Coordinates of C-alpha atoms and ligand atoms in Angstrom, one line a residue:
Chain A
X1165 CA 14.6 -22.4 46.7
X1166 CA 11.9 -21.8 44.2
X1167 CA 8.9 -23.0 45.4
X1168 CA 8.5 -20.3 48.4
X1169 CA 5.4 -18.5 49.1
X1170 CA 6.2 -15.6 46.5
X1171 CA 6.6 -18.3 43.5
X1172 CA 3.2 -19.8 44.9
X1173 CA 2.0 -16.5 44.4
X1174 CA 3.5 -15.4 41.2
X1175 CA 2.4 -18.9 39.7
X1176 CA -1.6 -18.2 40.7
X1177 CA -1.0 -14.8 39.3
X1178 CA -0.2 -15.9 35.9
X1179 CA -2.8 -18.2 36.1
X1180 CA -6.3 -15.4 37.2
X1181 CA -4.7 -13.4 34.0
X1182 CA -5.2 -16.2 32.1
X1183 CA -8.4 -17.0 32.7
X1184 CA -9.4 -13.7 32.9
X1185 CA -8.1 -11.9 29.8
X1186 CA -6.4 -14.5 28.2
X1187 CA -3.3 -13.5 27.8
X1188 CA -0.8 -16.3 28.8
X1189 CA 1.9 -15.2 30.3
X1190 CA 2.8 -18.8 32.2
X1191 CA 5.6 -20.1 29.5
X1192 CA 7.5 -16.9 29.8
X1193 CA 11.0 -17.1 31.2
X1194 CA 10.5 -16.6 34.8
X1195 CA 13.6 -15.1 36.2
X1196 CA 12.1 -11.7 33.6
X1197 CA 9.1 -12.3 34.3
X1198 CA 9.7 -12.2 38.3
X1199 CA 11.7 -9.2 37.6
X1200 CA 9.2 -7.3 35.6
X1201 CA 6.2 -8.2 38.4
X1202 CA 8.0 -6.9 41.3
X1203 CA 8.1 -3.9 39.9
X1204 CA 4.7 -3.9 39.2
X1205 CA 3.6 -4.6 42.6
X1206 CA 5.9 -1.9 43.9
X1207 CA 4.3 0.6 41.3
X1208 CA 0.6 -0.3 42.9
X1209 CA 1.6 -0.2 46.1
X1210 CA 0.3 -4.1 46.5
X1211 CA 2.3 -5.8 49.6
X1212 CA 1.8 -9.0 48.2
X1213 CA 1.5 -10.6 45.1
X1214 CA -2.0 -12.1 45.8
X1215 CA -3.1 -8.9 46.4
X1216 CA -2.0 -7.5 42.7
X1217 CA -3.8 -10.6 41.5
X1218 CA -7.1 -9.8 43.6
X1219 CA -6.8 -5.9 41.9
X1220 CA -5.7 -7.5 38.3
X1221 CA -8.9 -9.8 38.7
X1222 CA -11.4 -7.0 40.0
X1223 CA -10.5 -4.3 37.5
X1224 CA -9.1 -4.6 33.9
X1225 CA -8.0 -1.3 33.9
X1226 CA -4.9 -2.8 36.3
X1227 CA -4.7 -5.5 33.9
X1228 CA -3.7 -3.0 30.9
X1229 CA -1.1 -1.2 33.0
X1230 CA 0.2 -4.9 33.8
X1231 CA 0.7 -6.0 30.3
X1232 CA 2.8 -2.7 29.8
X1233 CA 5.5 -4.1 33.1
X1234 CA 5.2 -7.3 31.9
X1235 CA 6.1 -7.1 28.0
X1236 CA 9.2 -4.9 27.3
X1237 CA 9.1 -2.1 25.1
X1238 CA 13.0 -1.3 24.0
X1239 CA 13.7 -0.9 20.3
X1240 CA 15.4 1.2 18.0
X1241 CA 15.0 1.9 14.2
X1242 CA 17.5 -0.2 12.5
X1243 CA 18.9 -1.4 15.7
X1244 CA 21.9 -3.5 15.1
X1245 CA 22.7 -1.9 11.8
X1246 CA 24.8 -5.0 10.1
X1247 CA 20.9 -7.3 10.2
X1248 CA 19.6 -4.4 8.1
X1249 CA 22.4 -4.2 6.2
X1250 CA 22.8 -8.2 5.9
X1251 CA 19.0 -8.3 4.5
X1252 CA 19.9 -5.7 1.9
X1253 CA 22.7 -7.6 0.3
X1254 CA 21.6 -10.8 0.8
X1255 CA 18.3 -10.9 1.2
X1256 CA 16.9 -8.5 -0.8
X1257 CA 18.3 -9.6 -4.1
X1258 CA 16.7 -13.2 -3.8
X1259 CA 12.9 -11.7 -2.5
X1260 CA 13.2 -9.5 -5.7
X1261 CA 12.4 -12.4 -7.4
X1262 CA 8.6 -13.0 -6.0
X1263 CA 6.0 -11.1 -7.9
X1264 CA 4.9 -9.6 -5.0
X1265 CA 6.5 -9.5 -1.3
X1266 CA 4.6 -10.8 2.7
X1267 CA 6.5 -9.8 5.5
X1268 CA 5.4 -10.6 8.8
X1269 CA 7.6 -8.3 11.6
X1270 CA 6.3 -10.5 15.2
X1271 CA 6.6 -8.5 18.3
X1272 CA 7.1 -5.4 16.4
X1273 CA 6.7 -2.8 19.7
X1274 CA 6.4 0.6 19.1
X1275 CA 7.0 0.1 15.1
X1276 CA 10.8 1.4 15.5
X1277 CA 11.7 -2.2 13.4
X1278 CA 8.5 -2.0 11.2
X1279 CA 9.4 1.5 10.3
X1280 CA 12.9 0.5 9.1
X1281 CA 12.3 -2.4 7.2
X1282 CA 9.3 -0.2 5.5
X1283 CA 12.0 2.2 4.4
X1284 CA 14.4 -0.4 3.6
X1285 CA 12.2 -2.1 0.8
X1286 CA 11.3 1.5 0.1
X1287 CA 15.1 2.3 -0.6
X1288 CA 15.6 -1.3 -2.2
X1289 CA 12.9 0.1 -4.7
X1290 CA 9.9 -2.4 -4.1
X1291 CA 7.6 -0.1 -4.7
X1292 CA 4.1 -0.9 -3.6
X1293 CA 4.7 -5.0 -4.4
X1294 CA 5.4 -5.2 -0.1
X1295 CA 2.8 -5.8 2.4
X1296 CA 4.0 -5.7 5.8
X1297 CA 2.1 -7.5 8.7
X1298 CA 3.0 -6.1 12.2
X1299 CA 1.9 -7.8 15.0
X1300 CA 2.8 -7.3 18.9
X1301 CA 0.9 -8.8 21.5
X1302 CA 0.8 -5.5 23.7
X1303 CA -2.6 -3.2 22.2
X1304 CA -0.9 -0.2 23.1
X1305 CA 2.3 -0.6 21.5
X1306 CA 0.7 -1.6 18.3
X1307 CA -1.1 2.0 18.3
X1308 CA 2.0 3.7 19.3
X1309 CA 3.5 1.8 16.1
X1310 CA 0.0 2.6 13.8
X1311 CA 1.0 6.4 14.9
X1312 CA 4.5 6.4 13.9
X1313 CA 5.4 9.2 16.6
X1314 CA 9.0 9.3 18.1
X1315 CA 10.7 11.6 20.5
X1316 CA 12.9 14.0 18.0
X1317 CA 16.3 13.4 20.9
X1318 CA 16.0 9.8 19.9
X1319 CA 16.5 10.5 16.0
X1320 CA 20.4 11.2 16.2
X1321 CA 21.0 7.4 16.8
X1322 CA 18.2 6.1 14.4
X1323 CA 19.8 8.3 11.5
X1324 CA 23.4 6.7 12.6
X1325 CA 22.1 3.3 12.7
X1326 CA 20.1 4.1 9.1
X1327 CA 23.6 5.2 7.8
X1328 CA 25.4 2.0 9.0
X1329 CA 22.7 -0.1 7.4
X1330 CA 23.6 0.7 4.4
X1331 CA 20.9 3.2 3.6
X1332 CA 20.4 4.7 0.5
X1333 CA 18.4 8.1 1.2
X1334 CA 18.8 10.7 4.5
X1335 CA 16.4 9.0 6.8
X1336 CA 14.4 12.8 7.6
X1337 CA 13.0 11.9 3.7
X1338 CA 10.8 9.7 5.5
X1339 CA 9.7 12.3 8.8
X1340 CA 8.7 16.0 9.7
X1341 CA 9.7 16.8 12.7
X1342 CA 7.3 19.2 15.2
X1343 CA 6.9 20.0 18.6
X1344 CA 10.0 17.7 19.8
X1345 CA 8.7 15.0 17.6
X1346 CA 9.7 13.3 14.3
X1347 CA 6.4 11.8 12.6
X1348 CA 6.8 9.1 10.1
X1349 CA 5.2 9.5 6.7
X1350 CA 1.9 8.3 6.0
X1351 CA 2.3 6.7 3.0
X1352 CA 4.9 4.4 4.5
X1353 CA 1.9 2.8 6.2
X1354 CA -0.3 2.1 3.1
X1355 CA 1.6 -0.7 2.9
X1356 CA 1.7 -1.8 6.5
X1357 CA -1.0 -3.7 8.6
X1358 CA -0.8 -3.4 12.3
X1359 CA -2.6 -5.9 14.3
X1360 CA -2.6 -7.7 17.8
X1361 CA -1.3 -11.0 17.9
X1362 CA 0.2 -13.4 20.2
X1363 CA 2.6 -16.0 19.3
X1364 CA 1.6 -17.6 22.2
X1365 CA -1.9 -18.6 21.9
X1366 CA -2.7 -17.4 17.9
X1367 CA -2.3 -19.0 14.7
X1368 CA -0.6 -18.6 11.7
X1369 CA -2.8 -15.6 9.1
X1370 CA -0.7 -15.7 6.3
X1371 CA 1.6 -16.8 3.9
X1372 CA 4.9 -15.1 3.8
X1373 CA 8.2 -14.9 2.6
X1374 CA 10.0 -12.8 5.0
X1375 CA 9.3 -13.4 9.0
X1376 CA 11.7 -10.7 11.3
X1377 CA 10.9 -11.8 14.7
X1378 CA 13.9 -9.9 17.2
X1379 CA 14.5 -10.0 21.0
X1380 CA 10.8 -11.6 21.8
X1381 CA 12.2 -15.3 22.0
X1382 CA 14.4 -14.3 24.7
X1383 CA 11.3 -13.7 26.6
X1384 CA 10.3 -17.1 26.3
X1385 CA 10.7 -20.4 27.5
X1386 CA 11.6 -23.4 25.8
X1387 CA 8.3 -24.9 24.7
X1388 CA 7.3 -20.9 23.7
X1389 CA 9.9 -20.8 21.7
X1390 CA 9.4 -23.9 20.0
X1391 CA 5.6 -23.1 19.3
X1392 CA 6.8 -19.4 17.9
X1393 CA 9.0 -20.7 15.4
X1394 CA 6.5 -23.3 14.4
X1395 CA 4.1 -20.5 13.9
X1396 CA 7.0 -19.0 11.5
X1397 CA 7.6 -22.5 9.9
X1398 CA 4.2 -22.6 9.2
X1399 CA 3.9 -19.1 7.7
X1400 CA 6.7 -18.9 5.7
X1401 CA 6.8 -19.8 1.6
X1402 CA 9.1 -22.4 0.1
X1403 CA 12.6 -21.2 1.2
X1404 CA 11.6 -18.1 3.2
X1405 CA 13.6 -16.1 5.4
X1406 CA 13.5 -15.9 8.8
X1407 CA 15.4 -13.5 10.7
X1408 CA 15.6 -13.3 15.0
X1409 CA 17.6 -10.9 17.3
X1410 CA 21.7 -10.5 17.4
X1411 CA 21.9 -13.2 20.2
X1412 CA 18.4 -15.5 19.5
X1413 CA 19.4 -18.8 17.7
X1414 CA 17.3 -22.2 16.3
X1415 CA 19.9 -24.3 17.7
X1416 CA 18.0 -25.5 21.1
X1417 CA 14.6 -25.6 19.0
X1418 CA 12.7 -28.1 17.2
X1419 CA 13.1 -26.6 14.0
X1420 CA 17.1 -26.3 14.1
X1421 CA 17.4 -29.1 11.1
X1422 CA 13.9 -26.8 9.0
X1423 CA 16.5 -24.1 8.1
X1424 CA 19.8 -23.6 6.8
X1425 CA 22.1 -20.8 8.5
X1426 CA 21.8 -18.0 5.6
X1427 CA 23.5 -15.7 7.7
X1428 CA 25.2 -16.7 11.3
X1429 CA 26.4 -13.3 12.0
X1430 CA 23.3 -11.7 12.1
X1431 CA 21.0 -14.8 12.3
X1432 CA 19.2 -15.2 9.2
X1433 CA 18.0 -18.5 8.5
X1434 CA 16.2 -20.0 5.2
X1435 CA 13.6 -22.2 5.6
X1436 CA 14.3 -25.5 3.8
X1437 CA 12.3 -27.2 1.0
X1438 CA 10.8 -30.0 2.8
Chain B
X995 CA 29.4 -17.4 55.6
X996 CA 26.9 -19.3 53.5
X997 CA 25.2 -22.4 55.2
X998 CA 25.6 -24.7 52.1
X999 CA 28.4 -25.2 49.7
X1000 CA 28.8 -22.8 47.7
X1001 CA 27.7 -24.4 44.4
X1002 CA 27.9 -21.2 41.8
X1003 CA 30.1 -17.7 41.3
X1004 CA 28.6 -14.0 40.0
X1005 CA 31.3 -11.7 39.4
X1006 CA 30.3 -7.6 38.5
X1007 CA 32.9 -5.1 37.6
X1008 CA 33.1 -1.7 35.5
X1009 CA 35.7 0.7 35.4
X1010 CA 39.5 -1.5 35.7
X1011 CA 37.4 -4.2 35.6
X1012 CA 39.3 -5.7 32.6
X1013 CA 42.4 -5.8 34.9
X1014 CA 41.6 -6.8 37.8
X1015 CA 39.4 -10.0 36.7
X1016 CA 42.4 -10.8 35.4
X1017 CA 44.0 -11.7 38.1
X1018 CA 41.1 -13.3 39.4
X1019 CA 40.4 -15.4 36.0
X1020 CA 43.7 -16.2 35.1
X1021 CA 44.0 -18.1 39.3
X1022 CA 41.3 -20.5 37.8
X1023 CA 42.5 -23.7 37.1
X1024 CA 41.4 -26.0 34.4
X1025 CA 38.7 -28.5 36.8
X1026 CA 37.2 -25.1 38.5
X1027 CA 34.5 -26.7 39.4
X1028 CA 32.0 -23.9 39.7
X1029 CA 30.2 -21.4 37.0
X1030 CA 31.0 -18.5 37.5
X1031 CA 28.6 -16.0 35.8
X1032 CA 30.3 -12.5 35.1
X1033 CA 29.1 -9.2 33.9
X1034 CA 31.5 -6.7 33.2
X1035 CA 30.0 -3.0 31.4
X1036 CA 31.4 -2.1 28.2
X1037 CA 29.7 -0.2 25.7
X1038 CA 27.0 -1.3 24.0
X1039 CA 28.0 -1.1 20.6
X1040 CA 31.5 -2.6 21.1
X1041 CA 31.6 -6.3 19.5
X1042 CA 31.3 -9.2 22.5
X1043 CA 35.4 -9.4 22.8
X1044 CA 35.6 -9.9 27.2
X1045 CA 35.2 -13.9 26.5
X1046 CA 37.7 -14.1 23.8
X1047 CA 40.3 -11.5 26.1
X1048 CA 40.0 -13.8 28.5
X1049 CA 39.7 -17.2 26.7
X1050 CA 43.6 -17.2 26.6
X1051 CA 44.0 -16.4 29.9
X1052 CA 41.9 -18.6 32.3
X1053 CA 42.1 -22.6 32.8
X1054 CA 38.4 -23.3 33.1
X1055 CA 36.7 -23.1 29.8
X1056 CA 35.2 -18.9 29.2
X1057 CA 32.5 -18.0 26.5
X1058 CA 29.4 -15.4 26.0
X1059 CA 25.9 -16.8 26.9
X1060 CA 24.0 -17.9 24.6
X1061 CA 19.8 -17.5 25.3
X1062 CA 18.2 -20.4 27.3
X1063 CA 22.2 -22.5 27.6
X1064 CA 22.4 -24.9 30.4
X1065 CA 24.3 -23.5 33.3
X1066 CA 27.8 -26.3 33.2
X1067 CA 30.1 -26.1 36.1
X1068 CA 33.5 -25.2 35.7
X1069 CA 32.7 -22.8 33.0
X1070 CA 32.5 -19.1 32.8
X1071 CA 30.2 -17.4 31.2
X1072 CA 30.2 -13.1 30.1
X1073 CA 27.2 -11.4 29.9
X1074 CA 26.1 -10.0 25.6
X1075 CA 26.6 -6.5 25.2
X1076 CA 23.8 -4.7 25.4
X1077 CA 21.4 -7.8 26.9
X1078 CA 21.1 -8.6 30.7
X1079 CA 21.8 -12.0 31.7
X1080 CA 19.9 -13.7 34.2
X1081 CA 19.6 -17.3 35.5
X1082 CA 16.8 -18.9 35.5
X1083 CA 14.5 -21.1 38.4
X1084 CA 16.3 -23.9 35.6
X1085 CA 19.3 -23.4 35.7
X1086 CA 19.8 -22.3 32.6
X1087 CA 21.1 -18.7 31.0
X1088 CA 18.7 -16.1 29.9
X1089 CA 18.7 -12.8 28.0
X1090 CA 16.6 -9.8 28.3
X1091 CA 16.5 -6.2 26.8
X1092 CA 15.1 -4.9 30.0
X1093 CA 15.5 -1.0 30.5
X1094 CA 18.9 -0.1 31.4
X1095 CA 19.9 -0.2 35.2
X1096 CA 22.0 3.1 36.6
X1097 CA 22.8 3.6 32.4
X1098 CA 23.9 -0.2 31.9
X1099 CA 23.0 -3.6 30.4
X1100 CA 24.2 -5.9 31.1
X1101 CA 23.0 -4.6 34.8
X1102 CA 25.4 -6.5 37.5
X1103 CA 22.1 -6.2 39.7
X1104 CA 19.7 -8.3 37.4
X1105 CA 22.5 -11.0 37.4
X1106 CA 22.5 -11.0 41.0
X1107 CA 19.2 -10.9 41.6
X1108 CA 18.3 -13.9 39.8
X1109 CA 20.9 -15.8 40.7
X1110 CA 20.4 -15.2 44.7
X1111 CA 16.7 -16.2 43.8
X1112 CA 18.1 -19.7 42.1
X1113 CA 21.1 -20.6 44.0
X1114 CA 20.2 -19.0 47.2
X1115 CA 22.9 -19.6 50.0
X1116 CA 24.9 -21.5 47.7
X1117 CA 26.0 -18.2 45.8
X1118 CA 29.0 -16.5 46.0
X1119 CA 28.8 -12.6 45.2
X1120 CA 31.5 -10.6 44.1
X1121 CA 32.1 -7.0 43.7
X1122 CA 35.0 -5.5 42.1
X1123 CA 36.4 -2.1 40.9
X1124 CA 33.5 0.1 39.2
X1125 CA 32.6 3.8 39.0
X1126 CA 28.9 3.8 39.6
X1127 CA 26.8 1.8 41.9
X1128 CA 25.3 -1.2 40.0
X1129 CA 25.5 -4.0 41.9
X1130 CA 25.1 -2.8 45.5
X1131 CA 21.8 -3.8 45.5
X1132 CA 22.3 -7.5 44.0
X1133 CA 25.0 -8.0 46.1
X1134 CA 22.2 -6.9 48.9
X1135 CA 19.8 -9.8 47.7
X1136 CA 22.7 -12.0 47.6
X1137 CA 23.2 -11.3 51.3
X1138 CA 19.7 -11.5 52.0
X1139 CA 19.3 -15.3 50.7
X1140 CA 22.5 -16.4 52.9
X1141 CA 25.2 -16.0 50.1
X1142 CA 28.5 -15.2 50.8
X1143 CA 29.2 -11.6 49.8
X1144 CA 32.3 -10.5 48.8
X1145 CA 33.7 -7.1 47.7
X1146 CA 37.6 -6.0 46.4
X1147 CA 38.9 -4.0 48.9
X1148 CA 38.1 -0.2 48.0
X1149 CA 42.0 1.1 48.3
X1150 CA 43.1 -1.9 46.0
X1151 CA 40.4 -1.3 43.6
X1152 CA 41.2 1.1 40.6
X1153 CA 37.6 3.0 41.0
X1154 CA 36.6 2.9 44.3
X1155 CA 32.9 4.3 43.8
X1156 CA 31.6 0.6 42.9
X1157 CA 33.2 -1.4 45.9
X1158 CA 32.4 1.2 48.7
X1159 CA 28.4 1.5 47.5
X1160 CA 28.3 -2.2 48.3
X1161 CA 30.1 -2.7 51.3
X1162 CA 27.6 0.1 52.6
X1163 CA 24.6 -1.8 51.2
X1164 CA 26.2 -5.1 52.5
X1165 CA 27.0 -5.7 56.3
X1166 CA 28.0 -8.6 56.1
X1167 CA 30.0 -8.3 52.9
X1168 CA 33.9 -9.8 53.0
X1169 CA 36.4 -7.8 52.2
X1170 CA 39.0 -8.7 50.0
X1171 CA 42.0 -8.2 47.8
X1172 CA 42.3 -9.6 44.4
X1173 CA 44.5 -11.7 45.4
X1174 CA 42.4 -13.2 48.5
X1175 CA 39.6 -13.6 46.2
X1176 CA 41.1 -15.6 43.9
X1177 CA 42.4 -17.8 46.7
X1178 CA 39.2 -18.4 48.0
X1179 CA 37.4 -19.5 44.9
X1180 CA 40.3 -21.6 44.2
X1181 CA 40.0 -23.3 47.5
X1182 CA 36.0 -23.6 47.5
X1183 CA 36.7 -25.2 44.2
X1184 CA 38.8 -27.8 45.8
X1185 CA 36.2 -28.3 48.7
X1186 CA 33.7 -29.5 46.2
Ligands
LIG65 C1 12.2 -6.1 23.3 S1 10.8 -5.9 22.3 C2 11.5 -6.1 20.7 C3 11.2 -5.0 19.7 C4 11.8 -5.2 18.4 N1 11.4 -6.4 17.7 C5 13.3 -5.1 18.5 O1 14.0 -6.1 18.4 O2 13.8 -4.0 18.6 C6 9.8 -7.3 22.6 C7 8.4 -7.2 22.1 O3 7.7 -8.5 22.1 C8 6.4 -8.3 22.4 N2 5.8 -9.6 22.8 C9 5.9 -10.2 24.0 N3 5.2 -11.3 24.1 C10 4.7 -11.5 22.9 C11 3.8 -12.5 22.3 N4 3.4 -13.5 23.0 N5 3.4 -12.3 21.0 C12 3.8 -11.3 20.3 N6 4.6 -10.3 20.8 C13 5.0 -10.4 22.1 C14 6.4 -7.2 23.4 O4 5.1 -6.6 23.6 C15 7.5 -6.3 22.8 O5 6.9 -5.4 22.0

């Protein structure tokens, strides 16, 4: 059943954008993947899927509207409230112990969870001791996030979900709205660096003591996943946090016996000492 | 009627969907012998209770999917508020935070779809009560492959909108009551 013509294809496809921009999209779960390219081939009118990969290969400017199909930008600012809410109480209280706090957010999107957990160590009172690394490996998602520019209609549910998390100011402190937009302030991002990355084929680039890496594992395969969170293993201080999505888990991973369980509910693990 | 033995259940509901999988779940005995793979809409913000409503009330063993699980006969699996489950080429269980399909995730369509594309004619594709049209085109693909299509019978369903678009997408659809439904899994079961 899944080796017909259109998995031929699809496979070969993965493969030219490889080797062409090197962005590997081959260990992604496939059943998404095959989703996310049929609609791309509908959208460029291409009747087969060789013939997107003869455009994709010919002109890169195909290949940048590709990577936007084939890497999902849904997010929220403090989506699932209780994780925020979680880190506060139980997070926060032990990271207020390092003289100075790294927080890597991996796959941040559009910045909607950068954004948040800038405001939450803002509310928590950490000053200017946090330096925040957001990565994505989609170029113009990490601009939209470097921009900080949301659609006003969407700011009802992130000032809800602010509220459940537990937060400690009114969430229009941190934006102006104009023109149908709410823009975040400034100098949340003096303390933010926004950068491409791909868990996939980069390394670890710092030492931190807080990962947040939510909803891109699901995207992944088993061996992906594996490599991601060895990338976070790797990255993380003695007894760092590392926090996924509301239904991601270490259990089928490598690294299941590297953390302890800080949190089940919301999925906060601590990385152990050896 | 599918070629093969069927080897593997999707189930998508909405509106009175609670009740009438019910009567479906609650038929299945303890040694059901295939998955069955359900997505039912609720809101997204409402905590994952559909595998614990019907934990008490089915034989075969019911819980919410977890990313990347194997796929184990016998067992059936709901759908994570808010995330759309699809199977993968391997078998096993995967999430995604895909846009929402006609307003909903879990999307009854990207169940079906991926499972047509795995299972092919060994799927079974049912339709039940609903007030929008998710799930007209995944029973469609599940048709397409050679699965055996299967929708509730409009005037025994609760909301009729869900069941009629896909008996108009599906030609070859069956048509069903509740109670037929659940007679036939039970008796594919026992085929195995
Ligand atoms: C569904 S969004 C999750 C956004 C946010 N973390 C949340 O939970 O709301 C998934 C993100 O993962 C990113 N992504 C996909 N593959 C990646 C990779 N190999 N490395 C880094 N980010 C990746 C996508 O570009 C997208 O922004």
């Amino acid at each position: 059943m899944t080796n017909d013509t259109e998995d031929i294809e699809i496979r070969l496809l993965l493969e030219a954008i490889f080797h062409r921009y090197h962005y590997d999209f081959r260990g992604y779960a496939q059943a998404s993947i095959r989703r996310r390219l049929k609609q791309a081939k509908e959208f460029f009118s291409c009747p087969t899927y060789s013939n997107l990969q003869d455009r994709v290969l010919h002109d890169s400017a195909v290949f940048t509207r590709l990577v936007s199909f084939l890497t999902i930008q849904v997010s929220e600012l403090f989506r699932d409230p209780q994780y925020f809410k979680a880190i506060r109480e139980t997070v926060v209280p032990y990271l207020k112990t390092y003289p100075s706090l790294k927080v890597w957010i991996a796959g941040c999107s559009e910045g909607e969870e950068v954004y948040s957990l800038a405001i939450l160590f803002r509310e928590e009172g950490f000053g200017n001791r946090v330096i925040i690394y957001a990565t994505d490996i989609n170029p113009v998602a990490i601009e939209r996030a470097e921009a900080g520019v949301y659609n006003l209609d969407r700011m009802k549910l992130f000032t809800e979900n602010h509220r459940l998390s537990g937060g400690k100011s009114s969430l229009s402190d941190y934006y102006t709205a104009a023109y149908g937009a709410a823009v975040f302030d400034k100098s949340l991002r003096e303390q933010i660096v926004f950068s491409d990355h791909s868990l996939v084929t980069d390394s670890v680039f710092a030492e931190v003591q807080f990962v947040s890496c939510r909803n891109v594992l699901i995207y992944f395969d088993r061996e992906l996943q594996n490599r991601a969170v060895r990338l976070f293993h790797g990255s993380l201080s003695r007894h760092g946090f590392l926090g996924l999505g509301m239904k991601e888990s270490l259990r089928f991973t490598e690294y299941a016996s590297s953390f302890i369980e800080w949190n089940r509910d919301v999925r906060i693990y601590q990385k152990k000492s050896t | 009627m599918g070629a093969s033995i069927p080897k593997a259940v999707v189930i998508g509901t909405s509106a009175g969907g609670v009740t009438a999988l019910s009567k479906i779940l609650s038929r299945l005995p303890k040694d059901f012998r295939l998955p069955v793979m359900v997505v039912i809409h609720v809101p997204p913000d409402k905590p994952s209770i559909m595998s614990s409503l019907f934990r008490e009330k089915c034989g075969a063993p019911v819980k919410e999917i977890e990313d990347k699980e194997e796929i184990v006969d016998g067992t059936v699996y709901f759908a994570a508020p808010d995330y759309h489950m699809l199977v993968e080429p391997s078998k096993r269980l995967s999430l995604s935070m895909d846009e929402r399909v006609f307003h909903s995730r879990p999307s009854i369509d990207v169940l079906f779809e991926s499972a047509s594309h795995c299972f092919g004619d060994s799927l079974i594709g049912v339709i039940l009560t609903g007030a929008n049209e998710d799930g007209a085109n995944g029973l469609n693909a599940v048709e397409r492959v050679g699965g055996v299509a299967i929708v509730q019978t409009p005037q025994e369903a609760e909301h009729q909108e869900m069941p009629r678009a896909a008996i108009e997408k599906c030609k070859s659809a069956r048509v069903m009551t509740l109670e037929e439904i659940a007679n036939y899994l039970v008796e594919v079961s026992v085929r195995q």
